[in-house]
């Protein structure tokens, strides 16, 4: 397999002060199962576009074979038997290849596109986040399928998924590209150890810089004193003033000024050296969530409940008890009714024809905060959205800035944001709400791995009541007190 050679690559979007890639040189083997990782906005999708020659850049990129991109707008013209073979290898129903695309579920569309991706011989796959519409079982099946293939680059924020199907990792950091011959988790563990060491080193450097700064202030006082002697030595002579004293003070002034200048130059050099050693570390700001404690210890109890959509049963025989302070992971295959249950409990059922039958108890006055999969309900300027939800705008903006927003972005209309940024807005709105019960439906879609880990810490370390659907296995297993299967 050929190698892709990238030399002195420099790229930034017009009108942006930020350069995504600055004088990058790296070589990639196209036979690798390569994970491409990095924070939102760091340039992962842009990197694909550069490989495909879709954007102008400085430097050279050579050796790129013909590529095919996931997701695709149109399915390539592959032989039917090849597509069917790939669907079988994936454990998917081969008959979905005959059905109209609009009738397929999100997971089925994903599997059909991936099958067409690898049914085309000799074309290099560039795969951009295939897990968004896959349940846990589907993710494992697709990960195993990809692990059986050679030669692709994969973007995903699901750590377990990446580890399962890749063996090389390319990370876009704040300072460039970092390539390792290991899984993402191995890179992350090594990176965390390195970052911890660098943080300790940075702290020591800042202490040393503070000492140098104090020395420079003291030196300024010496300079002032020396200037005083100098002025005295040049003061008009008095009849009684001794000639030798004037000469002594003039010499002392000159000596102090020389010492002051030497100290100043020495300290400035030290300060420059320390500043050059400071690392521009990858920082993830700490988020906070403040839930409330409802007086009822079991605010939600469902016994033998059937959920219906426009009269058609979706879920039958459902039993669920949500205890105060408990975090419950709701699991099940795509289409089994997880989102239907979340919407019903959130009070959104009527708008979608969702009704329920059975023994249902929802505590009166229960304050609920909801994060859904769909971001299309967000409309208008960000501060207007926060105001409509009754959120404190200062807290709202502080959370978004911690999530990586700039102050300028806070004044944008939500239509100008990426899908990941819109999801950040939904989570920020939820974090602003003091709720008795948080209902989160796939909150991590489109969110980078760094912020996923911060949200994981946030939920895990706070005593909130939460029912959530999330197919990121690492997140679910880390934060959930128990798991409920539908």
Coordinates of C-alpha atoms in Angstrom, one line a residue:
X1 CA 0.0 0.0 0.0
X2 CA 1.3 3.5 -0.8
X3 CA 2.2 6.1 1.8
X4 CA 0.7 9.6 2.1
X5 CA 3.5 12.2 2.5
X6 CA 2.5 15.5 4.0
X7 CA 5.3 18.2 3.9
X8 CA 5.1 21.7 5.4
X9 CA 1.3 21.7 5.4
X10 CA -0.1 25.1 6.4
X11 CA -3.8 25.9 6.3
X12 CA -6.3 28.3 7.9
X13 CA -9.7 29.4 6.7
X14 CA -10.0 32.9 5.2
X15 CA -11.1 35.5 7.7
X16 CA -10.0 33.4 10.6
X17 CA -7.0 34.4 12.8
X18 CA -6.6 30.7 13.7
X19 CA -4.3 28.5 11.7
X20 CA -5.5 24.9 11.9
X21 CA -2.3 23.4 10.5
X22 CA 1.1 25.1 10.7
X23 CA 4.1 23.7 8.8
X24 CA 3.0 20.1 9.5
X25 CA 5.2 17.2 8.1
X26 CA 4.1 13.6 8.6
X27 CA 3.9 10.3 6.7
X28 CA 0.9 7.9 6.9
X29 CA 0.7 4.3 5.7
X30 CA -2.6 3.7 3.9
X31 CA -2.7 0.1 5.1
X32 CA -3.1 1.3 8.7
X33 CA -6.4 1.2 10.6
X34 CA -5.9 4.8 11.6
X35 CA -8.0 6.7 14.3
X36 CA -8.1 10.5 13.8
X37 CA -8.9 12.3 17.0
X38 CA -9.0 15.8 18.5
X39 CA -11.2 18.4 20.0
X40 CA -14.2 19.9 18.2
X41 CA -13.1 22.6 15.8
X42 CA -9.5 21.4 15.7
X43 CA -9.7 20.4 12.0
X44 CA -10.5 16.7 11.7
X45 CA -13.1 17.0 8.9
X46 CA -10.9 19.7 7.3
X47 CA -8.0 17.2 7.3
X48 CA -10.2 14.9 5.2
X49 CA -11.0 17.7 2.8
X50 CA -7.3 18.5 2.4
X51 CA -6.5 14.9 1.6
X52 CA -9.2 15.0 -1.0
X53 CA -7.9 18.2 -2.5
X54 CA -11.0 20.2 -1.8
X55 CA -9.3 23.1 -0.1
X56 CA -6.3 25.3 -1.1
X57 CA -3.2 25.0 1.2
X58 CA 0.5 25.7 1.4
X59 CA 3.0 22.8 1.3
X60 CA 2.6 19.5 -0.4
X61 CA 0.4 16.4 0.0
X62 CA 1.4 13.4 -2.2
X63 CA 0.6 9.7 -2.4
X64 CA -3.1 10.0 -1.6
X65 CA -5.0 7.2 -3.5
X66 CA -8.5 7.7 -4.8
X67 CA -10.7 8.3 -1.7
X68 CA -14.3 7.6 -0.8
X69 CA -16.0 9.5 2.0
X70 CA -18.5 8.5 4.7
X71 CA -21.2 9.7 5.1
X72 CA -22.0 9.9 1.4
X73 CA -24.7 11.8 -0.4
X74 CA -25.2 9.1 -3.0
X75 CA -24.3 5.4 -2.9
X76 CA -21.6 4.4 -5.4
X77 CA -22.5 2.1 -8.3
X78 CA -21.2 -1.2 -6.8
X79 CA -22.1 -4.7 -7.9
X80 CA -25.0 -6.1 -5.8
X81 CA -23.2 -9.2 -4.7
X82 CA -20.3 -7.2 -3.3
X83 CA -22.6 -5.0 -1.2
X84 CA -24.6 -8.0 0.0
X85 CA -21.3 -9.7 1.0
X86 CA -20.3 -6.7 3.1
X87 CA -23.7 -6.5 4.8
X88 CA -23.4 -10.1 5.7
X89 CA -19.9 -9.6 7.2
X90 CA -21.4 -6.8 9.3
X91 CA -24.2 -8.9 10.5
X92 CA -26.8 -6.6 8.9
X93 CA -29.9 -7.6 7.0
X94 CA -28.8 -7.8 3.3
X95 CA -32.3 -7.0 2.1
X96 CA -31.9 -3.4 3.2
X97 CA -30.0 -2.7 0.0
X98 CA -33.3 -3.1 -1.9
X99 CA -35.3 -0.6 0.2
X100 CA -35.6 3.1 -0.4
X101 CA -33.0 5.1 1.6
X102 CA -35.7 7.2 3.3
X103 CA -37.4 4.1 4.8
X104 CA -34.2 3.0 6.6
X105 CA -33.4 3.8 10.2
X106 CA -30.3 5.8 10.9
X107 CA -28.4 2.6 11.9
X108 CA -29.5 0.8 8.7
X109 CA -28.4 3.7 6.6
X110 CA -25.0 3.8 8.3
X111 CA -24.5 0.0 7.7
X112 CA -25.6 0.3 4.0
X113 CA -23.2 3.2 3.4
X114 CA -20.3 1.4 5.1
X115 CA -21.0 -1.7 3.0
X116 CA -20.8 0.3 -0.2
X117 CA -17.7 2.0 1.1
X118 CA -15.8 -1.3 1.3
X119 CA -17.5 -2.9 -1.7
X120 CA -15.5 -0.6 -4.0
X121 CA -12.0 -2.1 -4.5
X122 CA -8.9 0.0 -4.4
X123 CA -10.6 3.1 -2.9
X124 CA -9.3 4.6 0.3
X125 CA -12.1 5.1 2.9
X126 CA -12.3 8.3 5.0
X127 CA -14.9 7.6 7.7
X128 CA -16.4 10.6 9.6
X129 CA -18.2 9.5 12.8
X130 CA -20.2 6.4 11.8
X131 CA -21.5 5.7 15.4
X132 CA -24.1 8.5 15.8
X133 CA -27.1 6.4 14.8
X134 CA -25.9 3.0 16.1
X135 CA -27.0 1.4 19.4
X136 CA -24.4 -0.4 21.5
X137 CA -24.9 -3.8 19.8
X138 CA -24.6 -2.0 16.4
X139 CA -21.5 -0.2 17.4
X140 CA -19.8 -3.4 18.4
X141 CA -20.8 -5.1 15.2
X142 CA -19.5 -2.2 13.0
X143 CA -16.3 -2.0 15.1
X144 CA -15.6 -5.7 14.6
X145 CA -16.3 -5.3 10.9
X146 CA -13.9 -2.4 10.6
X147 CA -11.3 -4.3 12.6
X148 CA -11.4 -7.0 9.8
X149 CA -10.5 -4.4 7.2
X150 CA -7.2 -2.8 6.2
X151 CA -6.5 0.8 5.2
X152 CA -8.8 3.5 6.4
X153 CA -8.9 6.7 8.5
X154 CA -11.7 6.9 11.1
X155 CA -13.0 9.9 13.0
X156 CA -15.0 9.0 16.1
X157 CA -15.5 10.3 19.6
X158 CA -16.4 6.9 21.1
X159 CA -13.3 5.7 22.9
X160 CA -14.3 2.0 23.1
X161 CA -15.3 2.0 19.4
X162 CA -11.9 3.4 18.4
X163 CA -10.0 1.0 20.6
X164 CA -11.9 -1.9 19.1
X165 CA -11.1 -1.3 15.4
X166 CA -7.9 0.8 15.1
X167 CA -4.2 0.3 16.0
X168 CA -2.7 3.6 15.0
X169 CA -3.8 7.0 16.3
X170 CA -3.3 10.5 14.8
X171 CA -4.2 13.3 17.2
X172 CA -4.7 16.9 16.2
X173 CA -3.4 18.8 19.2
X174 CA -3.0 22.5 19.9
X175 CA 0.5 22.5 18.5
X176 CA 0.2 20.1 15.5
X177 CA -0.2 16.4 14.7
X178 CA 0.9 13.6 16.9
X179 CA 1.1 10.1 15.5
X180 CA 1.4 6.9 17.7
X181 CA 1.4 3.2 16.8
X182 CA -1.2 2.4 19.5
X183 CA -4.9 2.7 20.3
X184 CA -6.5 5.9 21.3
X185 CA -6.8 4.9 25.0
X186 CA -3.0 4.1 25.1
X187 CA -2.3 7.5 23.6
X188 CA -4.7 9.1 26.1
X189 CA -3.1 7.5 29.2
X190 CA 0.4 8.4 28.1
X191 CA -0.8 11.9 27.3
X192 CA -2.4 12.3 30.7
X193 CA 0.8 11.3 32.4
X194 CA 2.7 13.7 30.2
X195 CA 0.2 16.5 30.8
X196 CA 0.4 15.9 34.6
X197 CA 4.2 16.2 34.5
X198 CA 4.0 19.3 32.3
X199 CA 1.4 20.9 34.6
X200 CA 3.8 20.3 37.6
X201 CA 6.6 21.8 35.6
X202 CA 4.5 24.8 34.5
X203 CA 3.6 25.4 38.2
X204 CA 7.3 25.4 39.1
X205 CA 8.1 27.7 36.2
X206 CA 5.4 30.1 37.3
X207 CA 6.8 30.2 40.8
X208 CA 10.3 30.9 39.5
X209 CA 8.9 33.6 37.2
X210 CA 7.2 35.1 40.2
X211 CA 10.5 35.2 42.1
X212 CA 12.2 36.8 39.1
X213 CA 9.4 39.4 38.9
X214 CA 9.9 40.2 42.6
X215 CA 13.6 40.5 42.0
X216 CA 13.0 42.9 39.2
X217 CA 10.7 45.1 41.4
X218 CA 13.5 45.1 44.0
X219 CA 15.9 46.1 41.3
X220 CA 13.7 49.0 40.3
X221 CA 13.9 50.2 43.9
X222 CA 17.7 50.0 43.6
X223 CA 17.6 52.0 40.4
X224 CA 15.4 54.7 42.1
X225 CA 17.9 54.8 45.0
X226 CA 20.8 55.1 42.6
X227 CA 19.1 57.9 40.7
X228 CA 18.7 59.7 44.1
X229 CA 22.4 59.5 44.8
X230 CA 23.1 60.7 41.3
X231 CA 20.8 63.7 41.7
X232 CA 22.4 64.5 45.0
X233 CA 25.9 64.3 43.5
X234 CA 24.9 66.8 40.8
X235 CA 23.1 69.2 43.2
X236 CA 24.5 72.7 43.5
X237 CA 27.3 72.8 46.0
X238 CA 26.8 74.5 49.3
X239 CA 29.6 76.5 50.9
X240 CA 29.8 74.0 53.8
X241 CA 29.6 70.8 51.6
X242 CA 32.8 68.9 51.4
X243 CA 34.2 68.3 47.9
X244 CA 35.2 64.7 48.7
X245 CA 31.6 63.7 49.8
X246 CA 30.3 64.8 46.4
X247 CA 32.9 62.7 44.7
X248 CA 32.0 59.6 46.9
X249 CA 28.2 59.9 46.2
X250 CA 28.8 60.3 42.5
X251 CA 30.9 57.1 42.4
X252 CA 28.4 55.2 44.6
X253 CA 25.6 56.3 42.2
X254 CA 27.5 55.1 39.2
X255 CA 28.2 51.7 40.8
X256 CA 24.5 51.2 41.9
X257 CA 23.3 52.2 38.4
X258 CA 25.7 49.7 36.8
X259 CA 24.6 46.9 39.2
X260 CA 21.0 47.7 38.6
X261 CA 21.3 47.6 34.9
X262 CA 23.2 44.2 35.0
X263 CA 20.5 42.7 37.3
X264 CA 17.7 44.0 35.1
X265 CA 19.2 42.5 32.0
X266 CA 19.9 39.2 33.8
X267 CA 16.4 38.9 35.1
X268 CA 14.8 39.8 31.8
X269 CA 16.8 37.0 30.2
X270 CA 15.7 34.5 32.9
X271 CA 12.1 35.6 32.5
X272 CA 12.2 35.1 28.7
X273 CA 13.8 31.6 29.2
X274 CA 11.1 30.6 31.7
X275 CA 8.3 31.9 29.4
X276 CA 9.6 30.0 26.4
X277 CA 9.6 26.8 28.5
X278 CA 5.9 27.1 29.5
X279 CA 3.7 24.6 27.7
X280 CA 0.4 25.6 26.0
X281 CA -1.4 22.6 27.6
X282 CA -4.7 21.2 26.5
X283 CA -7.2 22.4 29.1
X284 CA -10.7 21.2 29.7
X285 CA -12.5 23.5 32.1
X286 CA -14.4 22.0 35.0
X287 CA -18.2 22.1 34.6
X288 CA -20.8 22.1 37.4
X289 CA -24.3 20.8 37.7
X290 CA -26.7 21.7 40.5
X291 CA -29.6 19.4 40.8
X292 CA -32.4 19.6 43.4
X293 CA -33.7 17.0 45.8
X294 CA -37.3 16.2 45.4
X295 CA -39.1 15.3 48.6
X296 CA -40.2 12.0 47.1
X297 CA -37.6 9.3 47.4
X298 CA -39.1 7.5 44.3
X299 CA -40.3 10.3 42.0
X300 CA -41.1 8.0 39.1
X301 CA -42.7 4.5 39.2
X302 CA -43.9 2.6 36.1
X303 CA -45.5 -0.9 36.4
X304 CA -46.5 -3.0 33.4
X305 CA -46.7 0.1 31.2
X306 CA -47.3 0.1 27.5
X307 CA -46.1 3.1 25.4
X308 CA -48.0 3.8 22.2
X309 CA -47.5 6.2 19.3
X310 CA -50.7 7.2 17.6
X311 CA -52.3 4.1 19.1
X312 CA -49.7 1.7 17.9
X313 CA -47.7 -0.1 20.7
X314 CA -44.0 0.7 20.9
X315 CA -43.1 -0.8 24.3
X316 CA -45.1 -3.3 26.3
X317 CA -44.7 -4.6 29.9
X318 CA -42.3 -1.8 30.9
X319 CA -41.3 -1.7 34.6
X320 CA -39.1 1.2 35.9
X321 CA -38.5 2.8 39.2
X322 CA -36.3 5.9 39.4
X323 CA -34.9 6.5 42.9
X324 CA -33.8 10.0 44.0
X325 CA -30.1 10.4 43.4
X326 CA -29.9 7.4 41.1
X327 CA -28.3 7.5 37.6
X328 CA -29.9 5.0 35.3
X329 CA -28.6 4.0 31.8
X330 CA -31.4 3.0 29.5
X331 CA -30.2 0.4 27.0
X332 CA -31.8 -1.5 24.0
X333 CA -31.6 -1.8 20.3
X334 CA -32.5 1.0 17.9
X335 CA -36.2 1.5 17.6
X336 CA -37.1 -0.4 20.9
X337 CA -38.6 2.7 22.5
X338 CA -35.9 4.4 24.6
X339 CA -36.4 7.8 23.1
X340 CA -40.2 7.4 23.3
X341 CA -40.0 6.7 27.0
X342 CA -37.7 9.7 27.6
X343 CA -40.0 12.0 25.6
X344 CA -43.0 10.7 27.5
X345 CA -41.5 11.4 30.9
X346 CA -40.3 14.8 29.7
X347 CA -43.9 15.7 29.0
X348 CA -43.3 15.9 25.2
X349 CA -45.5 12.9 24.3
X350 CA -48.6 14.7 23.2
X351 CA -46.8 16.6 20.3
X352 CA -45.6 13.2 18.9
X353 CA -48.7 11.2 19.5
X354 CA -47.2 9.3 22.4
X355 CA -49.5 7.9 25.1
X356 CA -49.2 5.4 27.9
X357 CA -51.3 2.7 29.6
X358 CA -50.6 1.0 32.8
X359 CA -49.7 1.9 36.4
X360 CA -47.9 5.2 36.2
X361 CA -46.7 7.5 39.0
X362 CA -44.8 10.7 38.4
X363 CA -44.4 12.8 41.5
X364 CA -46.4 16.1 41.4
X365 CA -44.2 19.2 40.9
X366 CA -41.3 17.2 39.6
X367 CA -38.8 19.6 37.9
X368 CA -37.4 18.0 34.7
X369 CA -34.5 19.0 32.5
X370 CA -34.5 17.4 29.0
X371 CA -31.7 17.0 26.4
X372 CA -32.9 15.4 23.2
X373 CA -31.1 14.0 20.2
X374 CA -32.6 16.5 17.8
X375 CA -31.1 20.1 17.8
X376 CA -33.6 21.5 15.3
X377 CA -35.7 23.0 18.1
X378 CA -32.9 25.5 18.8
X379 CA -33.8 28.7 16.9
X380 CA -32.6 32.3 17.2
X381 CA -29.7 34.1 19.1
X382 CA -28.2 32.1 21.9
X383 CA -29.0 34.7 24.6
X384 CA -32.7 34.7 23.5
X385 CA -32.8 30.9 23.8
X386 CA -31.4 31.1 27.3
X387 CA -33.9 33.8 28.3
X388 CA -36.8 31.7 27.0
X389 CA -35.7 28.8 29.1
X390 CA -35.4 31.0 32.2
X391 CA -31.6 30.4 32.4
X392 CA -29.2 32.9 34.1
X393 CA -27.4 34.3 31.1
X394 CA -24.1 34.8 33.0
X395 CA -24.1 31.1 34.1
X396 CA -25.1 30.1 30.6
X397 CA -22.3 32.0 28.9
X398 CA -19.8 30.8 31.5
X399 CA -20.6 27.2 30.8
X400 CA -20.3 27.7 27.0
X401 CA -17.0 29.4 27.3
X402 CA -15.8 26.4 29.4
X403 CA -17.0 24.2 26.6
X404 CA -14.7 26.1 24.2
X405 CA -17.0 28.9 22.9
X406 CA -15.4 32.3 22.3
X407 CA -17.2 35.5 23.6
X408 CA -17.9 36.4 20.0
X409 CA -19.8 33.1 19.4
X410 CA -22.1 33.9 22.3
X411 CA -23.8 36.5 20.1
X412 CA -24.3 34.3 17.1
X413 CA -27.6 32.9 15.9
X414 CA -27.7 29.1 16.6
X415 CA -28.1 28.4 12.8
X416 CA -24.4 29.5 12.5
X417 CA -23.2 26.8 14.9
X418 CA -21.9 23.3 14.1
X419 CA -23.9 20.2 15.3
X420 CA -21.4 19.7 18.1
X421 CA -21.7 23.3 19.2
X422 CA -25.5 23.0 19.1
X423 CA -25.3 20.0 21.4
X424 CA -23.1 22.0 23.7
X425 CA -25.9 24.6 23.9
X426 CA -28.5 22.0 24.8
X427 CA -26.3 20.6 27.6
X428 CA -25.4 24.1 28.8
X429 CA -29.2 24.9 29.0
X430 CA -29.7 21.7 31.0
X431 CA -26.8 22.5 33.4
X432 CA -28.4 25.9 34.1
X433 CA -31.7 24.3 35.2
X434 CA -32.0 23.2 38.8
X435 CA -33.9 20.0 38.2
X436 CA -35.1 17.1 40.2
X437 CA -34.7 14.7 37.2
X438 CA -32.4 15.0 34.2
X439 CA -33.5 13.2 31.1
X440 CA -30.7 13.0 28.5
X441 CA -31.2 11.3 25.2
X442 CA -27.8 10.6 23.5
X443 CA -26.2 13.8 24.9
X444 CA -22.7 13.0 23.6
X445 CA -23.5 12.9 19.8
X446 CA -21.1 15.2 17.9
X447 CA -19.2 16.0 21.1
X448 CA -15.4 15.6 21.2
X449 CA -13.7 13.0 23.5
X450 CA -12.1 15.7 25.8
X451 CA -15.5 17.2 26.7
X452 CA -17.1 13.7 26.9
X453 CA -14.7 12.9 29.6
X454 CA -15.5 16.2 31.5
X455 CA -19.3 15.5 31.2
X456 CA -18.6 12.0 32.4
X457 CA -16.8 13.4 35.5
X458 CA -19.6 16.0 36.0
X459 CA -22.4 13.4 36.1
X460 CA -20.4 10.8 38.1
X461 CA -19.3 13.2 40.8
X462 CA -22.6 15.0 41.5
X463 CA -25.6 13.7 43.4
X464 CA -28.2 14.2 40.6
X465 CA -31.1 12.0 39.5
X466 CA -30.8 11.1 35.9
X467 CA -32.2 8.7 33.3
X468 CA -30.1 8.7 30.1
X469 CA -29.7 7.0 26.8
X470 CA -26.1 6.8 25.6
X471 CA -24.4 4.3 23.4
X472 CA -20.8 5.3 24.4
X473 CA -20.1 2.2 26.5
X474 CA -17.2 3.9 28.4
X475 CA -19.5 6.8 29.5
X476 CA -22.4 4.6 30.4
X477 CA -20.5 2.1 32.4
X478 CA -18.6 4.8 34.3
X479 CA -21.5 7.0 35.4
X480 CA -24.6 4.7 35.7
X481 CA -25.6 3.2 39.1
X482 CA -27.7 0.6 37.2
X483 CA -28.7 -0.3 33.7
X484 CA -32.3 -1.0 32.5
X485 CA -32.8 -2.9 29.3
X486 CA -35.9 -2.3 27.1

